[in-house]
């Protein structure tokens, strides 16, 4: 992405502004933790509510209420004109699905992506939820994608480069024969939803920005049963697999720390969503 273009077209009061790499102060980390907890609690609620017969619009409305009840604002609402408070992507939809009248059915694979802003700072996290009874293939895809996120998190140490996170994810996923999405990547996060650096889900290692204490990044592998290629739907938001294959997505916002990666968007410090 052309950073200069972004700087020219978005003011620094806009959530679309990209300030580059930011190092969070102790005070800012407190706010990041608060935002992360709001996201984690909202995702827990969405896991309970996601079942056959409910619409993605219902989930969006309940998530928005929960974020506000917990003292946050839904970061995604209005971001570059996005109409929902959360993203809901089903089946072969990878990310950025718009909540609407779609009714969830038994066997669906739902991805929910949640962003919340608290005291000016943002948490960003996503989870894949099996609706009712899902196939063994879908279950395996969820398991591999959740573990891929864990591999990425374990690699997120001070002094390591963003490419090393991607390499850790790729080395785990690729031998399974799945497609690892390349066109969409993780990112720095803080006052703004998308800050530098980009955090790819593929190698090679040894390249990209070097991680340092106080940086916060979103790591978010997207894994397809088929190929890695994607396609954008006519709504200009929803990203789907080009070959129509099933896709899964997990994401956490992580604080880079000398003590090891701190998962800001976790309720209990667990590496992956249970
Ligand atoms: Mg997200
Ligand atoms: Mg993200």
mmCIF file of C-alpha atoms and ligand atoms in Angstrom:
data_model
loop_
_atom_site.group_PDB
_atom_site.id
_atom_site.type_symbol
_atom_site.label_atom_id
_atom_site.label_comp_id
_atom_site.label_asym_id
_atom_site.label_seq_id
_atom_site.Cartn_x
_atom_site.Cartn_y
_atom_site.Cartn_z
ATOM 1 C CA UNK A 1 0.000 0.000 0.000
ATOM 2 C CA UNK A 2 1.228 3.493 -0.812
ATOM 3 C CA UNK A 3 1.705 5.210 2.514
ATOM 4 C CA UNK A 4 2.143 8.654 0.989
ATOM 5 C CA UNK A 5 -1.221 8.371 -0.667
ATOM 6 C CA UNK A 6 -2.815 7.477 2.656
ATOM 7 C CA UNK A 7 -1.135 10.442 4.364
ATOM 8 C CA UNK A 8 -2.426 12.790 1.681
ATOM 9 C CA UNK A 9 -5.986 11.551 1.690
ATOM 10 C CA UNK A 10 -6.707 10.908 5.371
ATOM 11 C CA UNK A 11 -6.273 13.311 8.267
ATOM 12 C CA UNK A 12 -4.696 12.014 11.452
ATOM 13 C CA UNK A 13 -8.059 12.185 13.198
ATOM 14 C CA UNK A 14 -9.399 9.533 10.810
ATOM 15 C CA UNK A 15 -9.280 5.836 11.747
ATOM 16 C CA UNK A 16 -7.982 5.268 8.218
ATOM 17 C CA UNK A 17 -4.791 7.252 8.854
ATOM 18 C CA UNK A 18 -1.646 5.114 9.058
ATOM 19 C CA UNK A 19 0.932 6.622 11.423
ATOM 20 C CA UNK A 20 3.670 4.069 10.676
ATOM 21 C CA UNK A 21 5.076 1.881 13.453
ATOM 22 C CA UNK A 22 4.094 3.100 16.918
ATOM 23 C CA UNK A 23 5.547 2.092 20.294
ATOM 24 C CA UNK A 24 2.932 2.155 23.043
ATOM 25 C CA UNK A 25 3.621 3.858 26.352
ATOM 26 C CA UNK A 26 2.644 2.163 29.635
ATOM 27 C CA UNK A 27 -0.449 4.355 29.717
ATOM 28 C CA UNK A 28 -1.394 3.395 26.166
ATOM 29 C CA UNK A 29 -0.878 -0.296 26.909
ATOM 30 C CA UNK A 30 -3.495 -0.016 29.672
ATOM 31 C CA UNK A 31 -5.986 1.262 27.078
ATOM 32 C CA UNK A 32 -4.966 -1.476 24.592
ATOM 33 C CA UNK A 33 -5.678 -4.090 27.278
ATOM 34 C CA UNK A 34 -9.108 -2.577 27.949
ATOM 35 C CA UNK A 35 -9.978 -2.572 24.242
ATOM 36 C CA UNK A 36 -8.720 -6.141 23.882
ATOM 37 C CA UNK A 37 -10.923 -7.352 26.743
ATOM 38 C CA UNK A 38 -14.005 -5.724 25.194
ATOM 39 C CA UNK A 39 -13.276 -7.549 21.945
ATOM 40 C CA UNK A 40 -12.672 -10.865 23.737
ATOM 41 C CA UNK A 41 -15.938 -10.623 25.695
ATOM 42 C CA UNK A 42 -17.882 -9.700 22.555
ATOM 43 C CA UNK A 43 -16.440 -12.702 20.713
ATOM 44 C CA UNK A 44 -17.490 -14.959 23.609
ATOM 45 C CA UNK A 45 -21.040 -13.634 23.278
ATOM 46 C CA UNK A 46 -20.986 -14.193 19.500
ATOM 47 C CA UNK A 47 -19.872 -17.811 20.013
ATOM 48 C CA UNK A 48 -22.931 -18.360 22.234
ATOM 49 C CA UNK A 49 -25.362 -16.646 19.852
ATOM 50 C CA UNK A 50 -24.132 -18.176 16.581
ATOM 51 C CA UNK A 51 -26.441 -21.083 15.789
ATOM 52 C CA UNK A 52 -28.669 -22.322 12.976
ATOM 53 C CA UNK A 53 -31.571 -19.955 12.226
ATOM 54 C CA UNK A 54 -30.012 -16.630 13.278
ATOM 55 C CA UNK A 55 -29.076 -13.941 10.775
ATOM 56 C CA UNK A 56 -25.685 -12.303 10.546
ATOM 57 C CA UNK A 57 -27.478 -8.949 11.040
ATOM 58 C CA UNK A 58 -28.738 -10.181 14.424
ATOM 59 C CA UNK A 59 -25.164 -11.055 15.427
ATOM 60 C CA UNK A 60 -24.009 -7.608 14.282
ATOM 61 C CA UNK A 61 -26.683 -5.859 16.356
ATOM 62 C CA UNK A 62 -25.941 -7.923 19.465
ATOM 63 C CA UNK A 63 -22.182 -7.357 19.086
ATOM 64 C CA UNK A 64 -22.658 -3.614 18.714
ATOM 65 C CA UNK A 65 -24.805 -3.493 21.866
ATOM 66 C CA UNK A 66 -22.259 -5.548 23.798
ATOM 67 C CA UNK A 67 -19.285 -3.410 22.721
ATOM 68 C CA UNK A 68 -21.119 -0.256 23.785
ATOM 69 C CA UNK A 69 -22.339 -1.856 27.046
ATOM 70 C CA UNK A 70 -18.705 -2.694 27.861
ATOM 71 C CA UNK A 71 -17.623 0.910 27.297
ATOM 72 C CA UNK A 72 -16.246 0.681 23.774
ATOM 73 C CA UNK A 73 -17.215 1.770 20.290
ATOM 74 C CA UNK A 74 -17.332 -0.596 17.293
ATOM 75 C CA UNK A 75 -14.187 0.304 15.345
ATOM 76 C CA UNK A 76 -15.299 -1.147 12.032
ATOM 77 C CA UNK A 77 -18.575 0.796 11.759
ATOM 78 C CA UNK A 78 -18.042 3.447 9.099
ATOM 79 C CA UNK A 79 -14.393 2.452 8.556
ATOM 80 C CA UNK A 80 -13.889 3.358 4.881
ATOM 81 C CA UNK A 81 -17.682 3.243 4.756
ATOM 82 C CA UNK A 82 -18.101 -0.305 6.123
ATOM 83 C CA UNK A 83 -21.785 -0.651 7.077
ATOM 84 C CA UNK A 84 -21.540 -3.205 9.909
ATOM 85 C CA UNK A 85 -20.157 -3.152 13.452
ATOM 86 C CA UNK A 86 -18.484 -6.529 12.884
ATOM 87 C CA UNK A 87 -17.541 -8.583 9.823
ATOM 88 C CA UNK A 88 -19.413 -11.856 9.263
ATOM 89 C CA UNK A 89 -18.065 -14.163 6.561
ATOM 90 C CA UNK A 90 -19.639 -17.558 5.819
ATOM 91 C CA UNK A 91 -18.353 -20.643 3.985
ATOM 92 C CA UNK A 92 -16.083 -19.664 1.099
ATOM 93 C CA UNK A 93 -16.084 -16.034 2.274
ATOM 94 C CA UNK A 94 -12.669 -15.326 3.811
ATOM 95 C CA UNK A 95 -12.958 -11.882 5.427
ATOM 96 C CA UNK A 96 -14.859 -8.555 5.391
ATOM 97 C CA UNK A 97 -18.335 -10.060 4.894
ATOM 98 C CA UNK A 98 -21.142 -7.563 5.544
ATOM 99 C CA UNK A 99 -23.765 -8.605 8.120
ATOM 100 C CA UNK A 100 -27.238 -8.860 6.612
ATOM 101 C CA UNK A 101 -30.272 -11.071 6.077
ATOM 102 C CA UNK A 102 -28.278 -14.265 5.573
ATOM 103 C CA UNK A 103 -29.571 -17.021 7.863
ATOM 104 C CA UNK A 104 -26.949 -19.344 9.365
ATOM 105 C CA UNK A 105 -27.530 -23.010 8.616
ATOM 106 C CA UNK A 106 -26.399 -26.246 10.167
ATOM 107 C CA UNK A 107 -22.885 -27.059 8.902
ATOM 108 C CA UNK A 108 -21.908 -23.453 8.053
ATOM 109 C CA UNK A 109 -18.462 -22.124 8.881
ATOM 110 C CA UNK A 110 -18.839 -18.566 10.228
ATOM 111 C CA UNK A 111 -15.958 -16.136 10.651
ATOM 112 C CA UNK A 112 -16.611 -13.167 12.938
ATOM 113 C CA UNK A 113 -14.122 -10.301 13.063
ATOM 114 C CA UNK A 114 -14.533 -7.766 15.882
ATOM 115 C CA UNK A 115 -12.873 -4.399 16.515
ATOM 116 C CA UNK A 116 -13.482 -2.197 19.555
ATOM 117 C CA UNK A 117 -12.057 1.188 20.509
ATOM 118 C CA UNK A 118 -11.640 2.087 24.198
ATOM 119 C CA UNK A 119 -9.973 5.301 25.434
ATOM 120 C CA UNK A 120 -8.786 5.899 21.855
ATOM 121 C CA UNK A 121 -7.094 2.509 21.388
ATOM 122 C CA UNK A 122 -8.181 -0.502 19.365
ATOM 123 C CA UNK A 123 -8.401 -4.281 19.774
ATOM 124 C CA UNK A 124 -8.909 -6.476 16.684
ATOM 125 C CA UNK A 125 -9.670 -10.204 16.787
ATOM 126 C CA UNK A 126 -11.400 -12.861 14.706
ATOM 127 C CA UNK A 127 -12.583 -16.410 15.246
ATOM 128 C CA UNK A 128 -14.107 -19.173 13.134
ATOM 129 C CA UNK A 129 -17.262 -20.783 14.517
ATOM 130 C CA UNK A 130 -18.803 -24.058 13.341
ATOM 131 C CA UNK A 131 -22.617 -23.738 13.160
ATOM 132 C CA UNK A 132 -24.369 -26.838 14.488
ATOM 133 C CA UNK A 133 -22.771 -30.027 13.189
ATOM 134 C CA UNK A 134 -19.872 -29.342 10.829
ATOM 135 C CA UNK A 135 -17.962 -31.724 8.563
ATOM 136 C CA UNK A 136 -14.697 -33.379 9.592
ATOM 137 C CA UNK A 137 -12.981 -31.354 6.833
ATOM 138 C CA UNK A 138 -14.303 -28.117 8.312
ATOM 139 C CA UNK A 139 -13.264 -29.149 11.805
ATOM 140 C CA UNK A 140 -9.743 -29.926 10.624
ATOM 141 C CA UNK A 141 -9.543 -26.570 8.822
ATOM 142 C CA UNK A 142 -10.549 -24.741 12.023
ATOM 143 C CA UNK A 143 -7.969 -26.664 14.005
ATOM 144 C CA UNK A 144 -5.149 -25.981 11.534
ATOM 145 C CA UNK A 145 -5.982 -22.263 11.272
ATOM 146 C CA UNK A 146 -6.223 -21.805 15.053
ATOM 147 C CA UNK A 147 -2.893 -23.576 15.473
ATOM 148 C CA UNK A 148 -1.380 -21.450 12.681
ATOM 149 C CA UNK A 149 -2.280 -18.359 14.716
ATOM 150 C CA UNK A 150 -0.647 -19.916 17.771
ATOM 151 C CA UNK A 151 2.535 -20.582 15.740
ATOM 152 C CA UNK A 152 2.578 -16.956 14.621
ATOM 153 C CA UNK A 153 2.067 -15.699 18.174
ATOM 154 C CA UNK A 154 4.857 -17.894 19.543
ATOM 155 C CA UNK A 155 7.233 -16.361 16.970
ATOM 156 C CA UNK A 156 6.294 -12.755 17.897
ATOM 157 C CA UNK A 157 9.298 -11.881 20.076
ATOM 158 C CA UNK A 158 11.354 -8.683 20.357
ATOM 159 C CA UNK A 159 14.132 -8.609 17.746
ATOM 160 C CA UNK A 160 12.292 -10.947 15.368
ATOM 161 C CA UNK A 161 11.141 -9.687 11.947
ATOM 162 C CA UNK A 162 7.584 -9.757 10.637
ATOM 163 C CA UNK A 163 8.663 -12.238 7.962
ATOM 164 C CA UNK A 164 9.648 -14.678 10.723
ATOM 165 C CA UNK A 165 6.048 -14.692 11.965
ATOM 166 C CA UNK A 166 4.862 -15.388 8.419
ATOM 167 C CA UNK A 167 7.443 -18.130 7.979
ATOM 168 C CA UNK A 168 6.317 -19.835 11.211
ATOM 169 C CA UNK A 169 2.715 -19.818 9.987
ATOM 170 C CA UNK A 170 3.629 -20.991 6.478
ATOM 171 C CA UNK A 171 5.887 -23.786 7.708
ATOM 172 C CA UNK A 172 3.018 -25.150 9.765
ATOM 173 C CA UNK A 173 0.189 -24.743 7.219
ATOM 174 C CA UNK A 174 1.762 -25.495 3.842
ATOM 175 C CA UNK A 175 2.640 -29.173 4.506
ATOM 176 C CA UNK A 176 -1.077 -29.743 5.218
ATOM 177 C CA UNK A 177 -1.844 -28.888 1.586
ATOM 178 C CA UNK A 178 -4.042 -25.897 2.397
ATOM 179 C CA UNK A 179 -3.958 -22.518 0.648
ATOM 180 C CA UNK A 180 -2.611 -19.650 2.758
ATOM 181 C CA UNK A 181 -4.124 -16.294 1.738
ATOM 182 C CA UNK A 182 -1.441 -13.836 0.584
ATOM 183 C CA UNK A 183 -3.329 -10.709 -0.488
ATOM 184 C CA UNK A 184 -4.539 -9.881 3.026
ATOM 185 C CA UNK A 185 -2.158 -9.705 5.960
ATOM 186 C CA UNK A 186 -1.887 -8.784 9.628
ATOM 187 C CA UNK A 187 -0.914 -5.278 10.717
ATOM 188 C CA UNK A 188 0.181 -2.965 13.462
ATOM 189 C CA UNK A 189 -2.693 -1.707 15.622
ATOM 190 C CA UNK A 190 -3.071 1.071 18.176
ATOM 191 C CA UNK A 191 -4.913 4.368 17.860
ATOM 192 C CA UNK A 192 -5.531 3.289 14.274
ATOM 193 C CA UNK A 193 -6.914 0.013 12.977
ATOM 194 C CA UNK A 194 -4.192 -0.469 10.375
ATOM 195 C CA UNK A 195 -0.747 0.765 11.325
ATOM 196 C CA UNK A 196 2.649 -0.364 10.099
ATOM 197 C CA UNK A 197 4.098 -2.937 9.923
ATOM 198 C CA UNK A 198 2.370 -5.383 7.601
ATOM 199 C CA UNK A 199 2.454 -8.880 9.140
ATOM 200 C CA UNK A 200 2.328 -11.469 6.358
ATOM 201 C CA UNK A 201 1.162 -15.054 6.853
ATOM 202 C CA UNK A 202 4.016 -16.368 4.709
ATOM 203 C CA UNK A 203 7.809 -16.225 4.600
ATOM 204 C CA UNK A 204 10.598 -15.860 3.936
ATOM 205 C CA UNK A 205 11.883 -15.210 7.416
ATOM 206 C CA UNK A 206 14.519 -12.572 8.145
ATOM 207 C CA UNK A 207 12.633 -9.882 6.209
ATOM 208 C CA UNK A 208 10.276 -7.095 7.174
ATOM 209 C CA UNK A 209 10.144 -4.753 10.164
ATOM 210 C CA UNK A 210 11.925 -5.759 13.356
ATOM 211 C CA UNK A 211 9.637 -6.192 16.361
ATOM 212 C CA UNK A 212 10.365 -4.272 19.548
ATOM 213 C CA UNK A 213 8.909 -3.994 23.052
ATOM 214 C CA UNK A 214 5.732 -1.928 23.105
ATOM 215 C CA UNK A 215 4.674 -2.654 19.529
ATOM 216 C CA UNK A 216 1.177 -4.088 19.070
ATOM 217 C CA UNK A 217 0.342 -6.203 16.042
ATOM 218 C CA UNK A 218 -2.641 -8.165 14.768
ATOM 219 C CA UNK A 219 -1.665 -11.628 13.536
ATOM 220 C CA UNK A 220 -4.398 -13.148 11.363
ATOM 221 C CA UNK A 221 -3.861 -16.246 9.229
ATOM 222 C CA UNK A 222 -6.568 -16.982 6.638
ATOM 223 C CA UNK A 223 -6.488 -20.592 5.433
ATOM 224 C CA UNK A 224 -8.398 -22.178 2.538
ATOM 225 C CA UNK A 225 -9.058 -25.869 1.915
ATOM 226 C CA UNK A 226 -8.245 -25.158 -1.760
ATOM 227 C CA UNK A 227 -5.966 -22.589 -3.369
ATOM 228 C CA UNK A 228 -4.720 -19.339 -1.811
ATOM 229 C CA UNK A 229 -6.181 -17.053 -4.485
ATOM 230 C CA UNK A 230 -8.996 -14.657 -3.604
ATOM 231 C CA UNK A 231 -11.720 -12.689 -5.352
ATOM 232 C CA UNK A 232 -13.593 -9.543 -4.293
ATOM 233 C CA UNK A 233 -17.397 -9.637 -4.564
ATOM 234 C CA UNK A 234 -19.389 -6.833 -6.232
ATOM 235 C CA UNK A 235 -20.225 -5.348 -2.825
ATOM 236 C CA UNK A 236 -16.524 -4.268 -2.839
ATOM 237 C CA UNK A 237 -16.038 -5.716 0.648
ATOM 238 C CA UNK A 238 -16.526 -9.463 0.801
ATOM 239 C CA UNK A 239 -13.379 -11.432 -0.032
ATOM 240 C CA UNK A 240 -14.035 -15.029 -1.174
ATOM 241 C CA UNK A 241 -11.849 -17.935 -2.226
ATOM 242 C CA UNK A 242 -11.375 -17.887 -5.995
ATOM 243 C CA UNK A 243 -12.039 -21.630 -6.256
ATOM 244 C CA UNK A 244 -15.059 -21.560 -3.930
ATOM 245 C CA UNK A 245 -13.344 -23.663 -1.261
ATOM 246 C CA UNK A 246 -14.015 -23.319 2.450
ATOM 247 C CA UNK A 247 -11.968 -20.768 4.418
ATOM 248 C CA UNK A 248 -11.116 -20.155 8.086
ATOM 249 C CA UNK A 249 -9.660 -17.109 9.901
ATOM 250 C CA UNK A 250 -8.310 -16.518 13.395
ATOM 251 C CA UNK A 251 -6.828 -13.263 14.684
ATOM 252 C CA UNK A 252 -5.459 -11.841 17.917
ATOM 253 C CA UNK A 253 -3.963 -8.482 18.801
ATOM 254 C CA UNK A 254 -0.596 -9.081 20.482
ATOM 255 C CA UNK A 255 1.663 -6.837 22.536
ATOM 256 C CA UNK A 256 5.345 -7.430 21.879
ATOM 257 C CA UNK A 257 7.045 -7.764 25.231
ATOM 258 C CA UNK A 258 10.275 -8.965 26.800
ATOM 259 C CA UNK A 259 8.176 -11.392 28.872
ATOM 260 C CA UNK A 260 6.788 -12.996 25.715
ATOM 261 C CA UNK A 261 3.802 -12.190 23.507
ATOM 262 C CA UNK A 262 0.844 -10.826 25.468
ATOM 263 C CA UNK A 263 -2.471 -11.677 23.844
ATOM 264 C CA UNK A 264 -4.457 -8.485 24.354
ATOM 265 C CA UNK A 265 -7.668 -9.889 22.841
ATOM 266 C CA UNK A 266 -7.784 -12.959 25.077
ATOM 267 C CA UNK A 267 -9.984 -13.369 28.154
ATOM 268 C CA UNK A 268 -7.594 -15.657 29.999
ATOM 269 C CA UNK A 269 -4.204 -15.505 28.254
ATOM 270 C CA UNK A 270 -4.867 -18.674 26.226
ATOM 271 C CA UNK A 271 -3.126 -18.795 22.865
ATOM 272 C CA UNK A 272 -6.156 -19.799 20.819
ATOM 273 C CA UNK A 273 -9.892 -19.407 21.148
ATOM 274 C CA UNK A 274 -11.347 -22.427 22.918
HETATM 275 MG MG1 LIG B 1 -9.831 -8.185 12.340
HETATM 276 MG MG1 LIG B 2 -6.954 -7.190 11.527
#
